[in-house]
Amino acid sequence: MPELPEVETIVRDLRPSLVGRTILRAALSHDDVLRGVSRRTLVSRLRGATIHEVTRRAKHAIVRLDGRRLVIQPGMTGSLMVQDLPLAERERRYAVLQAPLDDGRILLYHDVRRLGTLLLLDEAGWERYDRELGPEPLDPALNAEAFGRSLRRSRQAVKKLIMDQRVIVGVGNIYANEALFASGIDPSRAGDRITPDEAALLLREIRRILQAAIMARGSTVRDYRTGTGDPGGFQFALDVYGRGGEPCVRCGTRLTETHLIDARTTVLCHRCQA
Ligand SMILES: [Zn+2]
């Protein structure tokens, strides 16, 4: 699933093509991606709507229209793009949402397995949605003390906590593994055992790694493509994710791969992470 750097890359790529454009009409191939909105409502609200802003919140792309926001949560196989017409056969086949624009191009949400979701929120719905999400890791207003306190409130594994979108948003399995390795923290440690200094270090490493991943246009380990349809580059810079059994980049010890923490793949160095 695309994490913060991937969605940020998509949003930055698409923003210049979308802001100021008007959606002429919208067609949806399947209803199963919709949450809290019917096909009929979505299609009628998108018709004639002007796009004012394209941003990111957590792992979601947000398209702000007149009084409403289209929230796109790309699943494992979802991608958002602006294309010239006519579409290639493959693009047409997996296009879930097709929205032709007033400049002759088309906004597409493409999703082979339809694991992503689309929401259309009014301002009150958006405020509720935004409130339920935790702080943005790259927001300078988030300080290490507050982050440390939210970790220490729980006895759950620190890896689970940093992937919990109520604690901090945007960090999924790839960047959680990387940030814990970079901080020298064992991913299975309980949140209430993380010291203030460790929390500060962990937040610094989360920020550093997310920024580096944005600069590299995200990590393509499977299906992710940028807003220009290209693979990202950060998969080549990963220290632990996808490297179970290989030597640790710091000490040479064989990296351990486990599924015991959160049923997801965790890779760690037993020597470097305590
Ligand atoms: Zn090591």
Short mmCIF file of C-alpha atoms and ligand atoms in Angstrom, two decimals:
data_model
loop_
_atom_site.label_atom_id
_atom_site.label_comp_id
_atom_site.label_asym_id
_atom_site.label_seq_id
_atom_site.Cartn_x
_atom_site.Cartn_y
_atom_site.Cartn_z
CA MET A 1 0.00 0.00 0.00
CA PRO A 2 1.39 3.40 -0.86
CA GLU A 3 2.65 5.22 2.24
CA LEU A 4 3.24 8.94 2.80
CA PRO A 5 6.16 9.41 0.34
CA GLU A 6 4.36 7.62 -2.46
CA VAL A 7 1.11 9.55 -2.09
CA GLU A 8 3.04 12.82 -1.66
CA THR A 9 4.87 12.07 -4.94
CA ILE A 10 1.61 11.35 -6.79
CA VAL A 11 0.02 14.54 -5.44
CA ARG A 12 3.03 16.71 -6.38
CA ASP A 13 3.08 15.19 -9.87
CA LEU A 14 -0.62 15.72 -10.49
CA ARG A 15 -1.13 19.13 -8.87
CA PRO A 16 0.05 21.23 -11.87
CA SER A 17 -2.21 19.30 -14.26
CA LEU A 18 -5.28 19.48 -12.04
CA VAL A 19 -5.50 22.77 -10.16
CA GLY A 20 -7.84 25.19 -11.96
CA ARG A 21 -9.28 22.52 -14.24
CA THR A 22 -12.99 21.70 -14.45
CA ILE A 23 -14.23 18.11 -14.45
CA LEU A 24 -16.60 17.76 -17.43
CA ARG A 25 -18.22 14.52 -16.25
CA ALA A 26 -17.33 11.36 -14.35
CA ALA A 27 -17.85 7.68 -15.02
CA LEU A 28 -17.32 4.90 -12.50
CA SER A 29 -16.81 1.28 -13.56
CA HIS A 30 -17.58 -0.32 -10.16
CA ASP A 31 -19.32 0.81 -6.98
CA ASP A 32 -17.26 -1.33 -4.60
CA VAL A 33 -14.56 1.34 -4.18
CA LEU A 34 -17.05 3.90 -2.84
CA ARG A 35 -17.43 4.60 0.88
CA GLY A 36 -20.33 6.64 2.20
CA VAL A 37 -21.37 7.94 -1.20
CA SER A 38 -23.50 6.44 -3.97
CA ARG A 39 -22.43 6.29 -7.58
CA ARG A 40 -25.26 8.62 -8.55
CA THR A 41 -24.22 11.28 -6.01
CA LEU A 42 -20.52 11.03 -6.86
CA VAL A 43 -21.13 11.34 -10.58
CA SER A 44 -23.52 14.27 -10.23
CA ARG A 45 -21.27 16.17 -7.76
CA LEU A 46 -18.16 15.74 -9.91
CA ARG A 47 -19.88 16.95 -13.09
CA GLY A 48 -18.89 20.57 -13.70
CA ALA A 49 -16.83 20.82 -10.48
CA THR A 50 -13.69 22.96 -10.45
CA ILE A 51 -10.53 21.57 -8.85
CA HIS A 52 -9.13 24.12 -6.39
CA GLU A 53 -6.40 22.20 -4.66
CA VAL A 54 -4.67 18.79 -4.67
CA THR A 55 -3.09 17.84 -1.36
CA ARG A 56 -2.23 14.87 0.83
CA ARG A 57 -3.45 13.90 4.26
CA ALA A 58 -1.93 10.73 5.79
CA LYS A 59 -1.75 8.19 2.91
CA HIS A 60 -4.61 9.76 0.94
CA ALA A 61 -4.81 12.16 -1.98
CA ILE A 62 -7.34 14.95 -1.47
CA VAL A 63 -8.90 16.78 -4.41
CA ARG A 64 -10.68 19.92 -3.17
CA LEU A 65 -13.69 20.88 -5.28
CA ASP A 66 -16.39 23.50 -4.71
CA GLY A 67 -17.43 22.81 -1.08
CA ARG A 68 -16.45 19.14 -1.26
CA ARG A 69 -13.40 16.94 -1.14
CA LEU A 70 -12.76 13.81 -3.13
CA VAL A 71 -10.56 11.59 -0.96
CA ILE A 72 -8.65 8.87 -2.79
CA GLN A 73 -7.03 6.14 -0.74
CA PRO A 74 -5.01 4.17 -3.28
CA GLY A 75 -4.86 0.51 -2.26
CA MET A 76 -2.05 -1.87 -3.13
CA THR A 77 -2.79 -1.66 -6.85
CA GLY A 78 -4.33 1.80 -7.11
CA SER A 79 -2.86 4.69 -9.08
CA LEU A 80 -4.01 8.15 -9.86
CA MET A 81 -2.98 9.82 -13.10
CA VAL A 82 -3.79 12.44 -15.68
CA GLN A 83 -3.60 11.11 -19.23
CA ASP A 84 -4.02 12.28 -22.78
CA LEU A 85 -6.90 10.78 -24.72
CA PRO A 86 -7.46 8.27 -26.17
CA LEU A 87 -6.57 5.81 -23.42
CA ALA A 88 -4.57 2.67 -24.04
CA GLU A 89 -6.54 -0.57 -23.76
CA ARG A 90 -4.99 -1.52 -20.40
CA GLU A 91 -5.72 1.90 -18.91
CA ARG A 92 -9.34 1.69 -20.02
CA ARG A 93 -9.76 -1.85 -18.67
CA TYR A 94 -8.68 -1.05 -15.10
CA ALA A 95 -9.89 2.54 -14.91
CA VAL A 96 -12.31 2.65 -11.99
CA LEU A 97 -12.94 6.40 -12.23
CA GLN A 98 -12.66 8.34 -15.48
CA ALA A 99 -13.12 12.09 -15.30
CA PRO A 100 -12.48 14.05 -18.51
CA LEU A 101 -11.19 17.60 -17.89
CA ASP A 102 -11.81 20.86 -19.73
CA ASP A 103 -8.33 20.82 -21.29
CA GLY A 104 -8.99 17.61 -23.20
CA ARG A 105 -7.06 15.39 -20.76
CA ILE A 106 -8.55 12.89 -18.34
CA LEU A 107 -8.16 12.22 -14.62
CA LEU A 108 -8.07 8.48 -13.98
CA TYR A 109 -8.15 6.34 -10.91
CA HIS A 110 -6.79 3.02 -12.03
CA ASP A 111 -6.99 -0.02 -9.72
CA VAL A 112 -6.46 -3.59 -10.95
CA ARG A 113 -7.72 -5.28 -7.77
CA ARG A 114 -9.93 -2.42 -6.55
CA LEU A 115 -8.48 -2.41 -3.02
CA GLY A 116 -8.51 1.38 -2.85
CA THR A 117 -11.42 3.58 -1.78
CA LEU A 118 -13.02 6.82 -2.88
CA LEU A 119 -14.90 9.14 -0.53
CA LEU A 120 -16.69 12.38 -1.25
CA LEU A 121 -16.93 14.56 1.84
CA ASP A 122 -18.64 17.87 2.52
CA GLU A 123 -16.86 20.32 4.84
CA ALA A 124 -18.34 18.81 8.02
CA GLY A 125 -17.49 15.30 6.85
CA TRP A 126 -13.97 16.44 6.03
CA GLU A 127 -13.45 17.99 9.47
CA ARG A 128 -14.58 14.76 11.12
CA TYR A 129 -12.33 12.70 8.88
CA ASP A 130 -9.34 14.96 9.50
CA ARG A 131 -9.89 14.97 13.27
CA GLU A 132 -9.84 11.18 13.47
CA LEU A 133 -6.37 11.07 11.92
CA GLY A 134 -3.23 11.60 13.99
CA PRO A 135 -0.55 14.25 13.40
CA GLU A 136 1.45 14.53 10.18
CA PRO A 137 5.07 13.42 10.80
CA LEU A 138 6.49 16.23 8.65
CA ASP A 139 4.44 18.91 10.39
CA PRO A 140 6.92 20.97 12.47
CA ALA A 141 4.14 21.51 15.03
CA LEU A 142 4.47 17.85 16.04
CA ASN A 143 7.06 17.75 18.80
CA ALA A 144 9.00 14.84 20.20
CA GLU A 145 7.46 15.20 23.68
CA ALA A 146 3.90 14.79 22.35
CA PHE A 147 4.99 11.90 20.12
CA GLY A 148 6.76 10.19 23.03
CA ARG A 149 3.70 10.60 25.26
CA SER A 150 1.45 9.00 22.66
CA LEU A 151 3.83 6.01 22.47
CA ARG A 152 4.06 5.65 26.26
CA ARG A 153 0.26 5.56 26.61
CA SER A 154 0.27 2.05 25.12
CA ARG A 155 1.81 -1.34 25.86
CA GLN A 156 1.53 -2.38 22.24
CA ALA A 157 4.64 -2.99 20.16
CA VAL A 158 6.25 0.28 19.06
CA LYS A 159 6.12 -0.89 15.44
CA LYS A 160 2.34 -1.26 15.65
CA LEU A 161 2.07 2.15 17.27
CA ILE A 162 4.00 4.05 14.61
CA MET A 163 1.81 2.39 11.96
CA ASP A 164 -1.36 3.35 13.88
CA GLN A 165 -2.84 6.30 11.98
CA ARG A 166 -4.20 7.77 15.24
CA VAL A 167 -0.68 7.99 16.74
CA ILE A 168 1.10 9.32 13.64
CA VAL A 169 -0.07 9.15 10.03
CA GLY A 170 1.57 8.08 6.81
CA VAL A 171 3.97 5.42 8.12
CA GLY A 172 3.24 1.92 6.84
CA ASN A 173 5.20 -1.30 6.98
CA ILE A 174 8.14 -0.29 4.81
CA TYR A 175 8.99 2.97 6.61
CA ALA A 176 8.21 1.57 10.08
CA ASN A 177 10.83 -1.15 9.57
CA GLU A 178 13.36 1.35 8.23
CA ALA A 179 12.82 3.97 10.96
CA LEU A 180 13.10 1.41 13.78
CA PHE A 181 16.33 0.03 12.32
CA ALA A 182 17.79 3.52 11.88
CA SER A 183 16.88 4.31 15.52
CA GLY A 184 18.32 1.04 16.88
CA ILE A 185 14.98 0.18 18.50
CA ASP A 186 13.60 -3.38 18.59
CA PRO A 187 10.20 -3.22 16.81
CA SER A 188 8.61 -5.50 19.45
CA ARG A 189 9.41 -3.14 22.38
CA ALA A 190 6.29 -1.97 24.22
CA GLY A 191 5.34 1.68 23.69
CA ASP A 192 5.40 2.37 27.44
CA ARG A 193 9.07 1.29 27.54
CA ILE A 194 10.24 3.85 24.97
CA THR A 195 12.20 6.60 26.72
CA PRO A 196 11.76 10.29 25.80
CA ASP A 197 15.21 10.27 24.16
CA GLU A 198 14.35 7.20 22.11
CA ALA A 199 11.05 8.75 21.03
CA ALA A 200 12.88 11.91 19.92
CA LEU A 201 15.40 9.84 17.95
CA LEU A 202 12.62 7.74 16.39
CA LEU A 203 10.69 10.83 15.28
CA ARG A 204 13.88 12.31 13.80
CA GLU A 205 14.54 9.10 11.86
CA ILE A 206 10.92 8.81 10.66
CA ARG A 207 11.20 12.37 9.33
CA ARG A 208 14.61 11.87 7.75
CA ILE A 209 13.55 8.65 6.01
CA LEU A 210 10.21 9.99 4.77
CA GLN A 211 11.93 13.10 3.37
CA ALA A 212 14.60 11.01 1.65
CA ALA A 213 11.90 8.74 0.21
CA ILE A 214 9.97 11.76 -1.13
CA MET A 215 13.18 13.04 -2.75
CA ALA A 216 13.59 9.61 -4.39
CA ARG A 217 9.92 9.64 -5.51
CA GLY A 218 8.83 6.76 -3.27
CA SER A 219 9.53 3.04 -3.07
CA THR A 220 8.32 0.66 -5.75
CA VAL A 221 8.41 -2.79 -4.21
CA ARG A 222 5.40 -4.01 -6.22
CA ASP A 223 2.80 -1.97 -8.06
CA TYR A 224 3.35 1.64 -6.99
CA ARG A 225 3.83 4.16 -9.79
CA THR A 226 4.37 7.90 -9.49
CA GLY A 227 1.90 10.40 -10.98
CA THR A 228 3.91 10.23 -14.20
CA GLY A 229 3.59 6.43 -14.35
CA ASP A 230 7.22 5.72 -13.43
CA PRO A 231 8.59 3.54 -10.62
CA GLY A 232 10.04 5.29 -7.56
CA GLY A 233 13.69 5.02 -6.55
CA PHE A 234 13.81 4.58 -2.78
CA GLN A 235 13.50 0.77 -2.92
CA PHE A 236 17.25 0.78 -3.64
CA ALA A 237 17.95 2.68 -0.41
CA LEU A 238 16.05 0.40 1.98
CA ASP A 239 18.28 -1.01 4.74
CA VAL A 240 16.03 -3.74 6.15
CA TYR A 241 12.66 -3.98 4.39
CA GLY A 242 12.76 -6.92 1.94
CA ARG A 243 16.25 -7.92 3.15
CA GLY A 244 15.44 -10.72 5.65
CA GLY A 245 18.35 -13.22 5.82
CA GLU A 246 20.79 -10.76 4.25
CA PRO A 247 23.63 -9.12 6.19
CA CYS A 248 22.94 -6.00 8.29
CA VAL A 249 24.38 -2.91 6.54
CA ARG A 250 25.90 -1.78 9.86
CA CYS A 251 27.28 -4.88 11.55
CA GLY A 252 26.99 -7.73 9.04
CA THR A 253 24.75 -9.90 11.26
CA ARG A 254 22.06 -11.83 9.36
CA LEU A 255 18.80 -9.84 9.46
CA THR A 256 15.87 -11.63 11.10
CA GLU A 257 12.48 -11.74 9.42
CA THR A 258 9.44 -12.32 11.64
CA HIS A 259 5.65 -12.10 11.38
CA LEU A 260 5.07 -12.26 15.14
CA ILE A 261 4.62 -8.56 15.89
CA ASP A 262 1.67 -7.51 13.78
CA ALA A 263 1.27 -10.33 11.22
CA ARG A 264 3.14 -8.11 8.76
CA THR A 265 6.72 -8.75 7.73
CA THR A 266 9.17 -7.29 10.21
CA VAL A 267 12.89 -7.31 9.42
CA LEU A 268 15.38 -6.38 12.12
CA CYS A 269 18.97 -6.75 13.25
CA HIS A 270 19.13 -8.42 16.66
CA ARG A 271 22.51 -6.89 17.29
CA CYS A 272 21.77 -3.27 16.30
CA GLN A 273 18.20 -3.04 17.64
CA ALA A 274 17.57 -3.43 21.35
ZN ZN B 1 23.26 -4.90 12.73
#
